[in-house]
PDB file of C-alpha atoms in Angstrom:
ATOM      1  CA  UNK A   1      38.286  46.303 -43.738  1.00 67.00           C
ATOM      2  CA  UNK A   2      35.796  43.984 -42.121  1.00 79.00           C
ATOM      3  CA  UNK A   3      33.619  41.128 -43.235  1.00 85.00           C
ATOM      4  CA  UNK A   4      29.865  41.141 -43.036  1.00 89.00           C
ATOM      5  CA  UNK A   5      28.075  37.990 -41.983  1.00 91.00           C
ATOM      6  CA  UNK A   6      24.864  37.252 -43.833  1.00 94.00           C
ATOM      7  CA  UNK A   7      21.980  35.309 -42.388  1.00 95.00           C
ATOM      8  CA  UNK A   8      20.302  33.007 -43.270  1.00 96.00           C
ATOM      9  CA  UNK A   9      22.753  31.072 -45.406  1.00 94.00           C
ATOM     10  CA  UNK A  10      19.946  29.887 -47.645  1.00 96.00           C
ATOM     11  CA  UNK A  11      16.365  30.962 -48.199  1.00 97.00           C
ATOM     12  CA  UNK A  12      13.686  29.432 -50.360  1.00 97.00           C
ATOM     13  CA  UNK A  13      10.401  31.233 -51.015  1.00 97.00           C
ATOM     14  CA  UNK A  14       7.508  31.249 -53.450  1.00 97.00           C
ATOM     15  CA  UNK A  15       7.256  33.816 -56.189  1.00 97.00           C
ATOM     16  CA  UNK A  16       5.389  36.889 -54.962  1.00 97.00           C
ATOM     17  CA  UNK A  17       6.522  36.510 -51.357  1.00 97.00           C
ATOM     18  CA  UNK A  18       8.916  38.841 -49.632  1.00 98.00           C
ATOM     19  CA  UNK A  19      12.491  37.831 -48.872  1.00 98.00           C
ATOM     20  CA  UNK A  20      14.423  39.200 -45.921  1.00 98.00           C
ATOM     21  CA  UNK A  21      18.100  38.672 -45.304  1.00 97.00           C
ATOM     22  CA  UNK A  22      20.297  40.100 -42.602  1.00 97.00           C
ATOM     23  CA  UNK A  23      23.856  41.259 -42.224  1.00 96.00           C
ATOM     24  CA  UNK A  24      25.886  41.751 -39.069  1.00 95.00           C
ATOM     25  CA  UNK A  25      29.262  43.412 -38.712  1.00 94.00           C
ATOM     26  CA  UNK A  26      31.694  44.172 -35.926  1.00 92.00           C
ATOM     27  CA  UNK A  27      33.084  47.707 -36.060  1.00 87.00           C
ATOM     28  CA  UNK A  28      31.801  51.149 -36.999  1.00 89.00           C
ATOM     29  CA  UNK A  29      31.182  51.836 -40.657  1.00 89.00           C
ATOM     30  CA  UNK A  30      30.913  54.694 -43.119  1.00 88.00           C
ATOM     31  CA  UNK A  31      28.412  52.850 -45.244  1.00 90.00           C
ATOM     32  CA  UNK A  32      27.137  49.379 -45.984  1.00 92.00           C
ATOM     33  CA  UNK A  33      26.468  47.989 -49.434  1.00 93.00           C
ATOM     34  CA  UNK A  34      24.520  45.046 -50.762  1.00 96.00           C
ATOM     35  CA  UNK A  35      25.491  43.063 -53.849  1.00 95.00           C
ATOM     36  CA  UNK A  36      23.875  40.295 -55.862  1.00 96.00           C
ATOM     37  CA  UNK A  37      25.635  37.454 -57.650  1.00 95.00           C
ATOM     38  CA  UNK A  38      24.004  35.290 -60.269  1.00 91.00           C
ATOM     39  CA  UNK A  39      25.426  31.833 -60.914  1.00 82.00           C
ATOM     40  CA  UNK A  40      29.029  32.529 -59.902  1.00 70.00           C
ATOM     41  CA  UNK A  41      29.459  35.521 -62.171  1.00 83.00           C
ATOM     42  CA  UNK A  42      30.450  39.062 -61.248  1.00 88.00           C
ATOM     43  CA  UNK A  43      28.693  40.798 -58.392  1.00 92.00           C
ATOM     44  CA  UNK A  44      26.242  43.566 -59.119  1.00 94.00           C
ATOM     45  CA  UNK A  45      25.867  46.517 -56.784  1.00 93.00           C
ATOM     46  CA  UNK A  46      22.314  46.844 -55.463  1.00 96.00           C
ATOM     47  CA  UNK A  47      22.208  49.605 -52.901  1.00 95.00           C
ATOM     48  CA  UNK A  48      24.375  51.642 -50.537  1.00 92.00           C
ATOM     49  CA  UNK A  49      23.209  52.956 -47.177  1.00 94.00           C
ATOM     50  CA  UNK A  50      25.278  55.461 -45.236  1.00 92.00           C
ATOM     51  CA  UNK A  51      25.887  55.288 -41.517  1.00 93.00           C
ATOM     52  CA  UNK A  52      23.628  58.286 -40.862  1.00 94.00           C
ATOM     53  CA  UNK A  53      20.710  56.718 -42.745  1.00 96.00           C
ATOM     54  CA  UNK A  54      18.247  54.267 -41.222  1.00 97.00           C
ATOM     55  CA  UNK A  55      16.319  53.141 -44.271  1.00 98.00           C
ATOM     56  CA  UNK A  56      16.665  53.326 -48.011  1.00 97.00           C
ATOM     57  CA  UNK A  57      14.527  52.171 -50.912  1.00 96.00           C
ATOM     58  CA  UNK A  58      15.326  51.257 -54.485  1.00 95.00           C
ATOM     59  CA  UNK A  59      12.520  49.755 -56.511  1.00 97.00           C
ATOM     60  CA  UNK A  60      11.516  46.513 -54.775  1.00 97.00           C
ATOM     61  CA  UNK A  61      14.471  46.697 -52.425  1.00 98.00           C
ATOM     62  CA  UNK A  62      14.362  48.116 -48.928  1.00 98.00           C
ATOM     63  CA  UNK A  63      17.469  48.300 -46.797  1.00 98.00           C
ATOM     64  CA  UNK A  64      17.586  49.177 -43.132  1.00 98.00           C
ATOM     65  CA  UNK A  65      20.593  49.926 -40.987  1.00 97.00           C
ATOM     66  CA  UNK A  66      20.843  49.817 -37.214  1.00 97.00           C
ATOM     67  CA  UNK A  67      24.274  51.064 -36.227  1.00 95.00           C
ATOM     68  CA  UNK A  68      23.604  50.462 -32.524  1.00 96.00           C
ATOM     69  CA  UNK A  69      23.124  46.762 -33.251  1.00 96.00           C
ATOM     70  CA  UNK A  70      25.676  46.746 -36.067  1.00 95.00           C
ATOM     71  CA  UNK A  71      23.214  45.112 -38.381  1.00 96.00           C
ATOM     72  CA  UNK A  72      21.438  45.657 -41.666  1.00 97.00           C
ATOM     73  CA  UNK A  73      18.605  43.950 -43.453  1.00 98.00           C
ATOM     74  CA  UNK A  74      17.692  43.670 -47.107  1.00 98.00           C
ATOM     75  CA  UNK A  75      14.050  43.156 -48.006  1.00 98.00           C
ATOM     76  CA  UNK A  76      13.027  42.151 -51.514  1.00 98.00           C
ATOM     77  CA  UNK A  77       9.299  42.595 -51.987  1.00 98.00           C
ATOM     78  CA  UNK A  78       7.116  40.668 -54.416  1.00 97.00           C
ATOM     79  CA  UNK A  79       9.970  38.367 -55.337  1.00 97.00           C
ATOM     80  CA  UNK A  80      10.396  36.961 -58.822  1.00 97.00           C
ATOM     81  CA  UNK A  81      12.190  33.914 -60.156  1.00 96.00           C
ATOM     82  CA  UNK A  82      14.805  36.281 -61.569  1.00 95.00           C
ATOM     83  CA  UNK A  83      15.703  37.314 -58.006  1.00 97.00           C
ATOM     84  CA  UNK A  84      17.215  33.865 -57.484  1.00 97.00           C
ATOM     85  CA  UNK A  85      20.843  34.651 -56.654  1.00 96.00           C
ATOM     86  CA  UNK A  86      23.326  34.990 -53.819  1.00 95.00           C
ATOM     87  CA  UNK A  87      23.261  38.232 -51.862  1.00 97.00           C
ATOM     88  CA  UNK A  88      26.243  39.717 -50.066  1.00 95.00           C
ATOM     89  CA  UNK A  89      26.671  42.658 -47.742  1.00 94.00           C
ATOM     90  CA  UNK A  90      29.853  44.717 -47.651  1.00 91.00           C
ATOM     91  CA  UNK A  91      30.420  46.980 -44.638  1.00 91.00           C
ATOM     92  CA  UNK A  92      32.804  49.806 -45.436  1.00 86.00           C
ATOM     93  CA  UNK A  93      34.917  50.994 -42.511  1.00 82.00           C
ATOM     94  CA  UNK A  94      36.713  53.590 -44.579  1.00 76.00           C
ATOM     95  CA  UNK A  95      39.401  51.294 -45.890  1.00 74.00           C
ATOM     96  CA  UNK A  96      39.700  50.850 -49.589  1.00 72.00           C
ATOM     97  CA  UNK A  97      38.919  47.148 -49.844  1.00 79.00           C
ATOM     98  CA  UNK A  98      35.824  45.035 -49.417  1.00 85.00           C
ATOM     99  CA  UNK A  99      35.669  41.656 -47.736  1.00 85.00           C
ATOM    100  CA  UNK A 100      32.648  39.529 -48.539  1.00 88.00           C
ATOM    101  CA  UNK A 101      30.987  36.959 -46.312  1.00 88.00           C
ATOM    102  CA  UNK A 102      29.415  33.692 -47.380  1.00 90.00           C
ATOM    103  CA  UNK A 103      26.228  35.360 -48.543  1.00 94.00           C
ATOM    104  CA  UNK A 104      22.581  34.373 -48.531  1.00 96.00           C
ATOM    105  CA  UNK A 105      21.523  32.025 -51.320  1.00 95.00           C
ATOM    106  CA  UNK A 106      17.992  32.975 -52.295  1.00 97.00           C
ATOM    107  CA  UNK A 107      15.859  30.658 -54.356  1.00 97.00           C
ATOM    108  CA  UNK A 108      12.520  31.942 -55.632  1.00 97.00           C
ATOM    109  CA  UNK A 109      10.209  29.175 -56.746  1.00 96.00           C
ATOM    110  CA  UNK A 110       7.816  29.836 -59.611  1.00 90.00           C
TER     111      UNK A 110
ATOM    112  CA  UNK B   1      29.316  53.739 -63.534  1.00 75.00           C
ATOM    113  CA  UNK B   2      32.119  51.598 -64.910  1.00 84.00           C
ATOM    114  CA  UNK B   3      32.017  48.700 -67.337  1.00 91.00           C
ATOM    115  CA  UNK B   4      34.629  46.005 -66.871  1.00 94.00           C
ATOM    116  CA  UNK B   5      35.607  43.573 -69.597  1.00 96.00           C
ATOM    117  CA  UNK B   6      37.309  40.447 -68.336  1.00 97.00           C
ATOM    118  CA  UNK B   7      38.770  37.701 -70.463  1.00 96.00           C
ATOM    119  CA  UNK B   8      38.927  34.856 -70.974  1.00 97.00           C
ATOM    120  CA  UNK B   9      35.496  33.962 -69.640  1.00 95.00           C
ATOM    121  CA  UNK B  10      36.586  30.382 -69.109  1.00 96.00           C
ATOM    122  CA  UNK B  11      39.521  28.139 -69.737  1.00 97.00           C
ATOM    123  CA  UNK B  12      40.620  24.584 -69.159  1.00 97.00           C
ATOM    124  CA  UNK B  13      44.322  24.289 -68.442  1.00 97.00           C
ATOM    125  CA  UNK B  14      46.853  21.590 -67.794  1.00 97.00           C
ATOM    126  CA  UNK B  15      48.632  21.225 -64.491  1.00 97.00           C
ATOM    127  CA  UNK B  16      51.910  23.142 -64.361  1.00 97.00           C
ATOM    128  CA  UNK B  17      50.970  25.765 -66.932  1.00 97.00           C
ATOM    129  CA  UNK B  18      50.086  29.433 -66.383  1.00 98.00           C
ATOM    130  CA  UNK B  19      47.092  31.522 -67.379  1.00 98.00           C
ATOM    131  CA  UNK B  20      46.871  35.291 -67.620  1.00 98.00           C
ATOM    132  CA  UNK B  21      43.508  36.941 -67.065  1.00 98.00           C
ATOM    133  CA  UNK B  22      42.939  40.442 -68.410  1.00 98.00           C
ATOM    134  CA  UNK B  23      40.676  43.124 -67.021  1.00 97.00           C
ATOM    135  CA  UNK B  24      39.846  46.316 -68.920  1.00 97.00           C
ATOM    136  CA  UNK B  25      37.826  49.165 -67.407  1.00 94.00           C
ATOM    137  CA  UNK B  26      36.086  51.733 -69.592  1.00 93.00           C
ATOM    138  CA  UNK B  27      37.161  54.612 -67.344  1.00 89.00           C
ATOM    139  CA  UNK B  28      40.118  55.476 -65.183  1.00 88.00           C
ATOM    140  CA  UNK B  29      39.872  53.991 -61.701  1.00 87.00           C
ATOM    141  CA  UNK B  30      42.113  54.290 -58.709  1.00 84.00           C
ATOM    142  CA  UNK B  31      41.473  50.919 -57.160  1.00 84.00           C
ATOM    143  CA  UNK B  32      41.397  47.526 -58.868  1.00 92.00           C
ATOM    144  CA  UNK B  33      41.051  44.236 -57.055  1.00 94.00           C
ATOM    145  CA  UNK B  34      41.320  40.550 -57.829  1.00 97.00           C
ATOM    146  CA  UNK B  35      39.118  37.988 -56.075  1.00 96.00           C
ATOM    147  CA  UNK B  36      38.891  34.222 -56.185  1.00 96.00           C
ATOM    148  CA  UNK B  37      35.728  32.255 -55.615  1.00 93.00           C
ATOM    149  CA  UNK B  38      36.026  28.511 -55.174  1.00 89.00           C
ATOM    150  CA  UNK B  39      32.992  26.342 -55.848  1.00 83.00           C
ATOM    151  CA  UNK B  40      30.212  27.060 -53.398  1.00 80.00           C
ATOM    152  CA  UNK B  41      32.327  29.527 -51.434  1.00 85.00           C
ATOM    153  CA  UNK B  42      32.413  33.260 -50.946  1.00 87.00           C
ATOM    154  CA  UNK B  43      34.796  35.644 -52.627  1.00 90.00           C
ATOM    155  CA  UNK B  44      38.318  35.783 -51.292  1.00 93.00           C
ATOM    156  CA  UNK B  45      40.395  38.878 -51.966  1.00 94.00           C
ATOM    157  CA  UNK B  46      43.684  37.947 -53.597  1.00 96.00           C
ATOM    158  CA  UNK B  47      45.277  41.360 -53.963  1.00 95.00           C
ATOM    159  CA  UNK B  48      44.857  45.028 -54.699  1.00 93.00           C
ATOM    160  CA  UNK B  49      46.380  46.045 -58.011  1.00 92.00           C
ATOM    161  CA  UNK B  50      48.216  49.340 -57.588  1.00 83.00           C
ATOM    162  CA  UNK B  51      49.041  51.498 -60.567  1.00 84.00           C
ATOM    163  CA  UNK B  52      52.759  52.098 -60.849  1.00 81.00           C
ATOM    164  CA  UNK B  53      53.762  49.893 -57.936  1.00 83.00           C
ATOM    165  CA  UNK B  54      53.639  46.300 -56.782  1.00 87.00           C
ATOM    166  CA  UNK B  55      50.300  44.759 -55.901  1.00 92.00           C
ATOM    167  CA  UNK B  56      49.323  44.407 -52.268  1.00 93.00           C
ATOM    168  CA  UNK B  57      48.618  40.745 -51.488  1.00 96.00           C
ATOM    169  CA  UNK B  58      46.320  39.344 -48.843  1.00 94.00           C
ATOM    170  CA  UNK B  59      47.413  36.704 -46.408  1.00 94.00           C
ATOM    171  CA  UNK B  60      47.842  33.355 -48.122  1.00 95.00           C
ATOM    172  CA  UNK B  61      48.559  34.783 -51.558  1.00 97.00           C
ATOM    173  CA  UNK B  62      52.034  35.464 -52.935  1.00 96.00           C
ATOM    174  CA  UNK B  63      53.409  37.292 -55.916  1.00 96.00           C
ATOM    175  CA  UNK B  64      55.232  34.272 -57.321  1.00 97.00           C
ATOM    176  CA  UNK B  65      51.983  32.371 -57.629  1.00 97.00           C
ATOM    177  CA  UNK B  66      49.716  35.272 -58.619  1.00 97.00           C
ATOM    178  CA  UNK B  67      51.755  37.981 -60.336  1.00 97.00           C
ATOM    179  CA  UNK B  68      49.685  41.062 -61.087  1.00 96.00           C
ATOM    180  CA  UNK B  69      50.326  43.923 -63.453  1.00 94.00           C
ATOM    181  CA  UNK B  70      48.682  47.353 -63.465  1.00 94.00           C
ATOM    182  CA  UNK B  71      50.337  49.380 -66.211  1.00 93.00           C
ATOM    183  CA  UNK B  72      47.732  52.162 -66.205  1.00 92.00           C
ATOM    184  CA  UNK B  73      44.489  53.288 -64.599  1.00 91.00           C
ATOM    185  CA  UNK B  74      42.232  51.211 -66.866  1.00 93.00           C
ATOM    186  CA  UNK B  75      43.939  47.825 -67.167  1.00 95.00           C
ATOM    187  CA  UNK B  76      45.205  44.984 -65.019  1.00 96.00           C
ATOM    188  CA  UNK B  77      46.227  41.376 -65.441  1.00 97.00           C
ATOM    189  CA  UNK B  78      46.366  38.461 -63.021  1.00 98.00           C
ATOM    190  CA  UNK B  79      48.481  35.434 -63.827  1.00 98.00           C
ATOM    191  CA  UNK B  80      47.842  32.114 -62.141  1.00 98.00           C
ATOM    192  CA  UNK B  81      51.221  30.382 -62.276  1.00 98.00           C
ATOM    193  CA  UNK B  82      52.239  26.746 -62.154  1.00 97.00           C
ATOM    194  CA  UNK B  83      48.621  25.720 -61.833  1.00 97.00           C
ATOM    195  CA  UNK B  84      47.315  22.740 -59.909  1.00 97.00           C
ATOM    196  CA  UNK B  85      43.748  21.402 -59.664  1.00 96.00           C
ATOM    197  CA  UNK B  86      43.376  23.372 -56.403  1.00 95.00           C
ATOM    198  CA  UNK B  87      43.518  26.558 -58.462  1.00 96.00           C
ATOM    199  CA  UNK B  88      40.252  25.658 -60.164  1.00 96.00           C
ATOM    200  CA  UNK B  89      38.037  28.604 -59.289  1.00 95.00           C
ATOM    201  CA  UNK B  90      36.252  31.618 -60.626  1.00 95.00           C
ATOM    202  CA  UNK B  91      38.553  34.634 -60.725  1.00 97.00           C
ATOM    203  CA  UNK B  92      36.933  38.030 -60.572  1.00 96.00           C
ATOM    204  CA  UNK B  93      38.308  41.449 -61.342  1.00 96.00           C
ATOM    205  CA  UNK B  94      36.724  44.481 -59.729  1.00 94.00           C
ATOM    206  CA  UNK B  95      37.260  48.212 -59.688  1.00 91.00           C
ATOM    207  CA  UNK B  96      36.040  51.185 -57.737  1.00 82.00           C
ATOM    208  CA  UNK B  97      35.387  51.532 -54.044  1.00 63.00           C
ATOM    209  CA  UNK B  98      36.638  55.086 -54.078  1.00 61.00           C
ATOM    210  CA  UNK B  99      34.927  57.706 -56.150  1.00 54.00           C
ATOM    211  CA  UNK B 100      32.417  56.289 -58.623  1.00 47.00           C
ATOM    212  CA  UNK B 101      29.991  56.634 -55.726  1.00 55.00           C
ATOM    213  CA  UNK B 102      32.067  54.188 -53.692  1.00 76.00           C
ATOM    214  CA  UNK B 103      30.605  51.179 -55.470  1.00 84.00           C
ATOM    215  CA  UNK B 104      32.553  48.181 -56.619  1.00 88.00           C
ATOM    216  CA  UNK B 105      32.076  47.116 -60.216  1.00 91.00           C
ATOM    217  CA  UNK B 106      32.882  43.584 -61.284  1.00 93.00           C
ATOM    218  CA  UNK B 107      33.914  41.823 -64.424  1.00 95.00           C
ATOM    219  CA  UNK B 108      31.917  38.772 -65.452  1.00 94.00           C
ATOM    220  CA  UNK B 109      34.587  36.424 -64.124  1.00 95.00           C
ATOM    221  CA  UNK B 110      36.930  33.776 -65.475  1.00 96.00           C
ATOM    222  CA  UNK B 111      36.005  30.186 -64.763  1.00 95.00           C
ATOM    223  CA  UNK B 112      39.245  28.225 -64.577  1.00 96.00           C
ATOM    224  CA  UNK B 113      39.463  24.452 -64.548  1.00 96.00           C
ATOM    225  CA  UNK B 114      42.846  22.806 -64.050  1.00 97.00           C
ATOM    226  CA  UNK B 115      43.239  19.184 -65.058  1.00 96.00           C
TER     227      UNK B 115
END
């Protein structure tokens, strides 16, 4: 297992703007996943991108993966106040467990 | 997908006592995990709950302090023993990671305060 490192640690934007957060990891992966956590509750799975994919979309979410740079980015377009949460990436190296980093705390101002 | 019911959702406990947290999944899952999240921190993996065998603990966590049961493929418990204020955290149960499209599903967490 390996831990992803999210950047920035905190991000504050106005409603309607786009939010971009990044994730770096150290070793090769099978896939990388993004999760959201609201107010210290359980994490919710957002999107999974496989190592042979470069970009994936789900609604207002766009995830990119650059395996040569060992990095991923999550873009939330047209952000809403309800998007206020912490976002975590989870690189999967083929082991059965997930180690989470410190996350990006996103605040969307109405 | 999998739905995980975790209880209690919160509790306030006295120092020296123990609390058992229950996690019920609505489908059979191979992997179940227990995490701890201290205020303002990330999630820390406590252990992997293995069905039919002892849990696998991460560095810094021991069975005497955090005994775990996994009697079947849909249920697990985590006990926080001999609690101290330092154990005040959110405890999260999760399941999945293999099959179920490789996603992890989480319970809603147990917010524990130790006085």
